[in-house]
PDB file of C-alpha atoms in Angstrom:
ATOM      1  CA  MET A   1      -8.262   8.658 -26.842  1.00  0.00           C
ATOM      2  CA  ASP A   2      -8.620   4.818 -26.386  1.00  0.00           C
ATOM      3  CA  THR A   3     -11.196   3.305 -23.712  1.00  0.00           C
ATOM      4  CA  TYR A   4      -9.821   0.854 -21.953  1.00  0.00           C
ATOM      5  CA  GLN A   5     -10.796  -1.558 -18.927  1.00  0.00           C
ATOM      6  CA  ILE A   6      -9.014  -2.376 -16.040  1.00  0.00           C
ATOM      7  CA  ARG A   7      -9.113  -6.118 -14.513  1.00  0.00           C
ATOM      8  CA  THR A   8      -8.047  -8.791 -12.538  1.00  0.00           C
ATOM      9  CA  MET A   9      -5.372 -10.670 -14.163  1.00  0.00           C
ATOM     10  CA  THR A  10      -5.906 -14.359 -14.187  1.00  0.00           C
ATOM     11  CA  ILE A  11      -3.384 -17.022 -15.603  1.00  0.00           C
ATOM     12  CA  LYS A  12      -5.527 -17.384 -19.124  1.00  0.00           C
ATOM     13  CA  ASP A  13      -3.745 -13.913 -19.498  1.00  0.00           C
ATOM     14  CA  TYR A  14      -0.125 -14.937 -18.862  1.00  0.00           C
ATOM     15  CA  GLU A  15       1.164 -15.706 -22.508  1.00  0.00           C
ATOM     16  CA  GLU A  16       0.120 -11.945 -23.495  1.00  0.00           C
ATOM     17  CA  VAL A  17       1.360 -10.331 -20.421  1.00  0.00           C
ATOM     18  CA  TYR A  18       4.709 -12.021 -21.235  1.00  0.00           C
ATOM     19  CA  THR A  19       4.537 -10.870 -24.483  1.00  0.00           C
ATOM     20  CA  LEU A  20       3.902  -7.628 -23.495  1.00  0.00           C
ATOM     21  CA  TRP A  21       6.962  -7.806 -20.833  1.00  0.00           C
ATOM     22  CA  THR A  22       9.211  -8.688 -23.935  1.00  0.00           C
ATOM     23  CA  THR A  23       8.414  -5.686 -25.613  1.00  0.00           C
ATOM     24  CA  ILE A  24       9.303  -3.598 -22.901  1.00  0.00           C
ATOM     25  CA  HIS A  25      12.913  -1.691 -23.298  1.00  0.00           C
ATOM     26  CA  GLY A  26      15.123  -2.496 -20.179  1.00  0.00           C
ATOM     27  CA  PHE A  27      12.459  -4.932 -18.739  1.00  0.00           C
ATOM     28  CA  GLY A  28      14.043  -7.336 -16.407  1.00  0.00           C
ATOM     29  CA  MET A  29      12.724 -10.940 -16.211  1.00  0.00           C
ATOM     30  CA  ARG A  30      13.435 -14.013 -14.123  1.00  0.00           C
ATOM     31  CA  SER A  31      13.621 -17.404 -15.515  1.00  0.00           C
ATOM     32  CA  LEU A  32      11.862 -19.288 -12.608  1.00  0.00           C
ATOM     33  CA  ASP A  33       9.449 -16.265 -10.657  1.00  0.00           C
ATOM     34  CA  ASP A  34       8.105 -15.314 -14.347  1.00  0.00           C
ATOM     35  CA  SER A  35       7.675 -18.544 -15.966  1.00  0.00           C
ATOM     36  CA  LYS A  36       3.581 -19.535 -16.532  1.00  0.00           C
ATOM     37  CA  GLU A  37       4.223 -21.784 -13.299  1.00  0.00           C
ATOM     38  CA  GLY A  38       5.740 -18.804 -11.356  1.00  0.00           C
ATOM     39  CA  VAL A  39       3.308 -16.573 -12.419  1.00  0.00           C
ATOM     40  CA  GLN A  40       0.274 -19.070 -11.413  1.00  0.00           C
ATOM     41  CA  ARG A  41       1.953 -19.597  -7.787  1.00  0.00           C
ATOM     42  CA  PHE A  42       1.799 -15.792  -7.418  1.00  0.00           C
ATOM     43  CA  LEU A  43      -1.600 -15.259  -8.626  1.00  0.00           C
ATOM     44  CA  GLN A  44      -3.163 -18.317  -6.609  1.00  0.00           C
ATOM     45  CA  ARG A  45      -1.552 -16.703  -3.515  1.00  0.00           C
ATOM     46  CA  ASN A  46      -2.674 -13.094  -4.366  1.00  0.00           C
ATOM     47  CA  PRO A  47      -6.130 -13.561  -6.500  1.00  0.00           C
ATOM     48  CA  SER A  48      -7.405 -10.242  -6.572  1.00  0.00           C
ATOM     49  CA  THR A  49      -4.713  -7.770  -6.374  1.00  0.00           C
ATOM     50  CA  SER A  50      -2.587  -8.207  -9.640  1.00  0.00           C
ATOM     51  CA  VAL A  51      -4.275  -5.985 -13.162  1.00  0.00           C
ATOM     52  CA  VAL A  52      -4.226  -5.981 -16.709  1.00  0.00           C
ATOM     53  CA  ALA A  53      -5.558  -3.322 -18.772  1.00  0.00           C
ATOM     54  CA  VAL A  54      -7.375  -3.755 -21.798  1.00  0.00           C
ATOM     55  CA  VAL A  55      -8.338  -2.169 -25.119  1.00  0.00           C
ATOM     56  CA  LYS A  56     -10.691  -3.377 -27.875  1.00  0.00           C
ATOM     57  CA  GLU A  57      -8.927  -3.024 -31.336  1.00  0.00           C
ATOM     58  CA  GLU A  58     -10.840  -4.377 -34.333  1.00  0.00           C
ATOM     59  CA  ASN A  59     -13.422  -6.215 -32.322  1.00  0.00           C
ATOM     60  CA  LYS A  60     -10.674  -7.929 -29.855  1.00  0.00           C
ATOM     61  CA  GLU A  61      -9.305  -7.092 -26.700  1.00  0.00           C
ATOM     62  CA  LYS A  62      -5.816  -6.535 -26.311  1.00  0.00           C
ATOM     63  CA  ILE A  63      -3.944  -6.471 -23.135  1.00  0.00           C
ATOM     64  CA  VAL A  64      -2.053  -2.793 -23.040  1.00  0.00           C
ATOM     65  CA  GLY A  65      -0.621  -3.200 -19.387  1.00  0.00           C
ATOM     66  CA  ALA A  66      -0.126  -5.244 -16.465  1.00  0.00           C
ATOM     67  CA  ILE A  67       0.707  -5.153 -13.087  1.00  0.00           C
ATOM     68  CA  LEU A  68       1.909  -7.962 -10.512  1.00  0.00           C
ATOM     69  CA  CYS A  69       0.843  -6.898  -7.342  1.00  0.00           C
ATOM     70  CA  GLY A  70       0.896  -9.009  -4.067  1.00  0.00           C
ATOM     71  CA  HIS A  71       0.985  -9.040  -0.260  1.00  0.00           C
ATOM     72  CA  ASP A  72       2.814 -10.852   2.706  1.00  0.00           C
ATOM     73  CA  GLY A  73      -0.057  -9.725   5.155  1.00  0.00           C
ATOM     74  CA  ARG A  74       1.523  -6.582   6.093  1.00  0.00           C
ATOM     75  CA  ARG A  75       3.033  -4.743   3.038  1.00  0.00           C
ATOM     76  CA  GLY A  76       1.649  -4.789  -0.646  1.00  0.00           C
ATOM     77  CA  CYS A  77       4.351  -4.547  -3.576  1.00  0.00           C
ATOM     78  CA  PHE A  78       4.092  -4.420  -7.047  1.00  0.00           C
ATOM     79  CA  TYR A  79       5.895  -6.295  -9.470  1.00  0.00           C
ATOM     80  CA  HIS A  80       6.503  -5.961 -13.428  1.00  0.00           C
ATOM     81  CA  VAL A  81       4.542  -2.716 -13.661  1.00  0.00           C
ATOM     82  CA  CYS A  82       4.321  -2.036 -17.227  1.00  0.00           C
ATOM     83  CA  VAL A  83       2.228  -0.101 -20.359  1.00  0.00           C
ATOM     84  CA  ASP A  84       2.677  -0.703 -23.406  1.00  0.00           C
ATOM     85  CA  GLU A  85       4.998   2.276 -25.295  1.00  0.00           C
ATOM     86  CA  GLN A  86       1.763   3.035 -27.667  1.00  0.00           C
ATOM     87  CA  TYR A  87      -0.536   3.524 -24.826  1.00  0.00           C
ATOM     88  CA  ARG A  88       1.395   5.593 -22.296  1.00  0.00           C
ATOM     89  CA  LYS A  89       0.523   8.870 -21.053  1.00  0.00           C
ATOM     90  CA  ARG A  90      -3.171   7.882 -21.266  1.00  0.00           C
ATOM     91  CA  GLY A  91      -3.912   7.189 -17.338  1.00  0.00           C
ATOM     92  CA  ILE A  92      -3.535   3.270 -17.393  1.00  0.00           C
ATOM     93  CA  GLY A  93      -0.454   3.143 -15.664  1.00  0.00           C
ATOM     94  CA  LYS A  94      -2.130   5.547 -12.698  1.00  0.00           C
ATOM     95  CA  SER A  95      -5.711   3.794 -13.220  1.00  0.00           C
ATOM     96  CA  MET A  96      -3.630   0.285 -12.635  1.00  0.00           C
ATOM     97  CA  ALA A  97      -2.010   1.498  -9.755  1.00  0.00           C
ATOM     98  CA  VAL A  98      -5.138   2.941  -8.131  1.00  0.00           C
ATOM     99  CA  THR A  99      -6.852  -0.189  -8.795  1.00  0.00           C
ATOM    100  CA  CYS A 100      -4.315  -2.618  -7.401  1.00  0.00           C
ATOM    101  CA  MET A 101      -4.062   0.003  -3.950  1.00  0.00           C
ATOM    102  CA  LYS A 102      -7.759  -0.475  -3.401  1.00  0.00           C
ATOM    103  CA  GLU A 103      -7.783  -4.171  -3.757  1.00  0.00           C
ATOM    104  CA  LEU A 104      -4.781  -4.047  -0.941  1.00  0.00           C
ATOM    105  CA  GLN A 105      -6.756  -1.727   1.039  1.00  0.00           C
ATOM    106  CA  LYS A 106     -10.001  -4.362   0.905  1.00  0.00           C
ATOM    107  CA  GLU A 107      -7.369  -6.685   2.401  1.00  0.00           C
ATOM    108  CA  GLN A 108      -6.267  -4.322   5.501  1.00  0.00           C
ATOM    109  CA  ILE A 109      -2.675  -3.671   3.915  1.00  0.00           C
ATOM    110  CA  ASN A 110      -1.770  -0.207   4.735  1.00  0.00           C
ATOM    111  CA  LYS A 111       1.207   0.632   3.067  1.00  0.00           C
ATOM    112  CA  VAL A 112       3.003  -0.526  -0.676  1.00  0.00           C
ATOM    113  CA  CYS A 113       5.841  -0.737  -1.940  1.00  0.00           C
ATOM    114  CA  LEU A 114       7.697  -1.678  -5.527  1.00  0.00           C
ATOM    115  CA  ILE A 115      11.633  -1.689  -7.049  1.00  0.00           C
ATOM    116  CA  ALA A 116      12.522   0.390 -10.285  1.00  0.00           C
ATOM    117  CA  PHE A 117      15.708   0.136 -11.282  1.00  0.00           C
ATOM    118  CA  LYS A 118      17.675   2.593 -11.322  1.00  0.00           C
ATOM    119  CA  ASN A 119      18.158   3.244 -15.187  1.00  0.00           C
ATOM    120  CA  ASN A 120      14.314   3.114 -15.581  1.00  0.00           C
ATOM    121  CA  GLU A 121      13.833   6.748 -16.573  1.00  0.00           C
ATOM    122  CA  VAL A 122      10.360   6.567 -17.786  1.00  0.00           C
ATOM    123  CA  GLY A 123       9.458   4.654 -14.804  1.00  0.00           C
ATOM    124  CA  ASN A 124      11.098   6.615 -11.668  1.00  0.00           C
ATOM    125  CA  VAL A 125       9.680   9.724 -13.407  1.00  0.00           C
ATOM    126  CA  PHE A 126       6.291   8.193 -13.442  1.00  0.00           C
ATOM    127  CA  TRP A 127       6.527   7.079  -9.671  1.00  0.00           C
ATOM    128  CA  LYS A 128       7.391  10.592  -8.709  1.00  0.00           C
ATOM    129  CA  SER A 129       4.667  12.125 -10.704  1.00  0.00           C
ATOM    130  CA  VAL A 130       1.767  10.333  -8.864  1.00  0.00           C
ATOM    131  CA  GLY A 131       3.390  10.801  -5.730  1.00  0.00           C
ATOM    132  CA  TRP A 132       5.339   7.904  -4.684  1.00  0.00           C
ATOM    133  CA  THR A 133       8.086   8.647  -2.020  1.00  0.00           C
ATOM    134  CA  PHE A 134      11.666   7.769  -3.059  1.00  0.00           C
ATOM    135  CA  ARG A 135      13.433   6.261  -0.010  1.00  0.00           C
ATOM    136  CA  GLU A 136      17.214   7.391   0.158  1.00  0.00           C
ATOM    137  CA  ASP A 137      16.862   6.345   4.128  1.00  0.00           C
ATOM    138  CA  LEU A 138      17.471   2.389   3.502  1.00  0.00           C
ATOM    139  CA  ASN A 139      19.529   0.153   1.858  1.00  0.00           C
ATOM    140  CA  TYR A 140      17.965  -2.757   0.012  1.00  0.00           C
ATOM    141  CA  TYR A 141      19.306  -6.412   0.389  1.00  0.00           C
ATOM    142  CA  ASP A 142      18.381  -9.669  -1.306  1.00  0.00           C
ATOM    143  CA  PHE A 143      19.692 -13.344  -0.988  1.00  0.00           C
ATOM    144  CA  THR A 144      19.570 -15.868  -4.292  1.00  0.00           C
ATOM    145  CA  LEU A 145      18.390 -19.013  -3.025  1.00  0.00           C
ATOM    146  CA  ASN A 146      18.047 -20.371  -6.479  1.00  0.00           C
ATOM    147  CA  GLU A 147      20.520 -19.565  -8.656  1.00  0.00           C
ATOM    148  CA  GLU A 148      18.583 -20.903 -11.731  1.00  0.00           C
ATOM    149  CA  ASN A 149      16.236 -18.054 -11.174  1.00  0.00           C
ATOM    150  CA  ILE A 150      18.399 -16.199 -13.777  1.00  0.00           C
ATOM    151  CA  THR A 151      17.203 -12.242 -14.756  1.00  0.00           C
ATOM    152  CA  ARG A 152      17.839 -11.248 -18.277  1.00  0.00           C
ATOM    153  CA  PHE A 153      16.700  -7.393 -19.321  1.00  0.00           C
ATOM    154  CA  ASN A 154      15.064  -6.922 -22.921  1.00  0.00           C
ATOM    155  CA  SER A 155      17.089  -4.642 -25.110  1.00  0.00           C
TER     156      SER A 155
END
């Protein structure tokens, strides 16, 4: 089994993380929010809560997982949780989530949420298996403020 390290994500990780996102089947990315500028803005607002998982391959580090994690002062949220398909079922996703949750607790955040697309079977099974609660008592709404922020899904 490979050893991996979980560390804080920085904007220097962007290109490698973006490449990882593009390899995940069914992964949805927004044209503006997930641009380098959009991610940089997110990381500046949340400097310690987002993480990457890194393995060493042939004396070179490779990012194999990532979570964008932030909060609004009241509630934390996970965005773009992913692990390279070749590295799944090794505890990486759970370790990243726990690391993010500990960072949120340091900032006195008491609850965290995430959105998983209904057709994301792998993700939905994972979150239920690690103790997250599926909410059936609410409806989720959003409103687009910038029509140029288009979501596209990897095939």
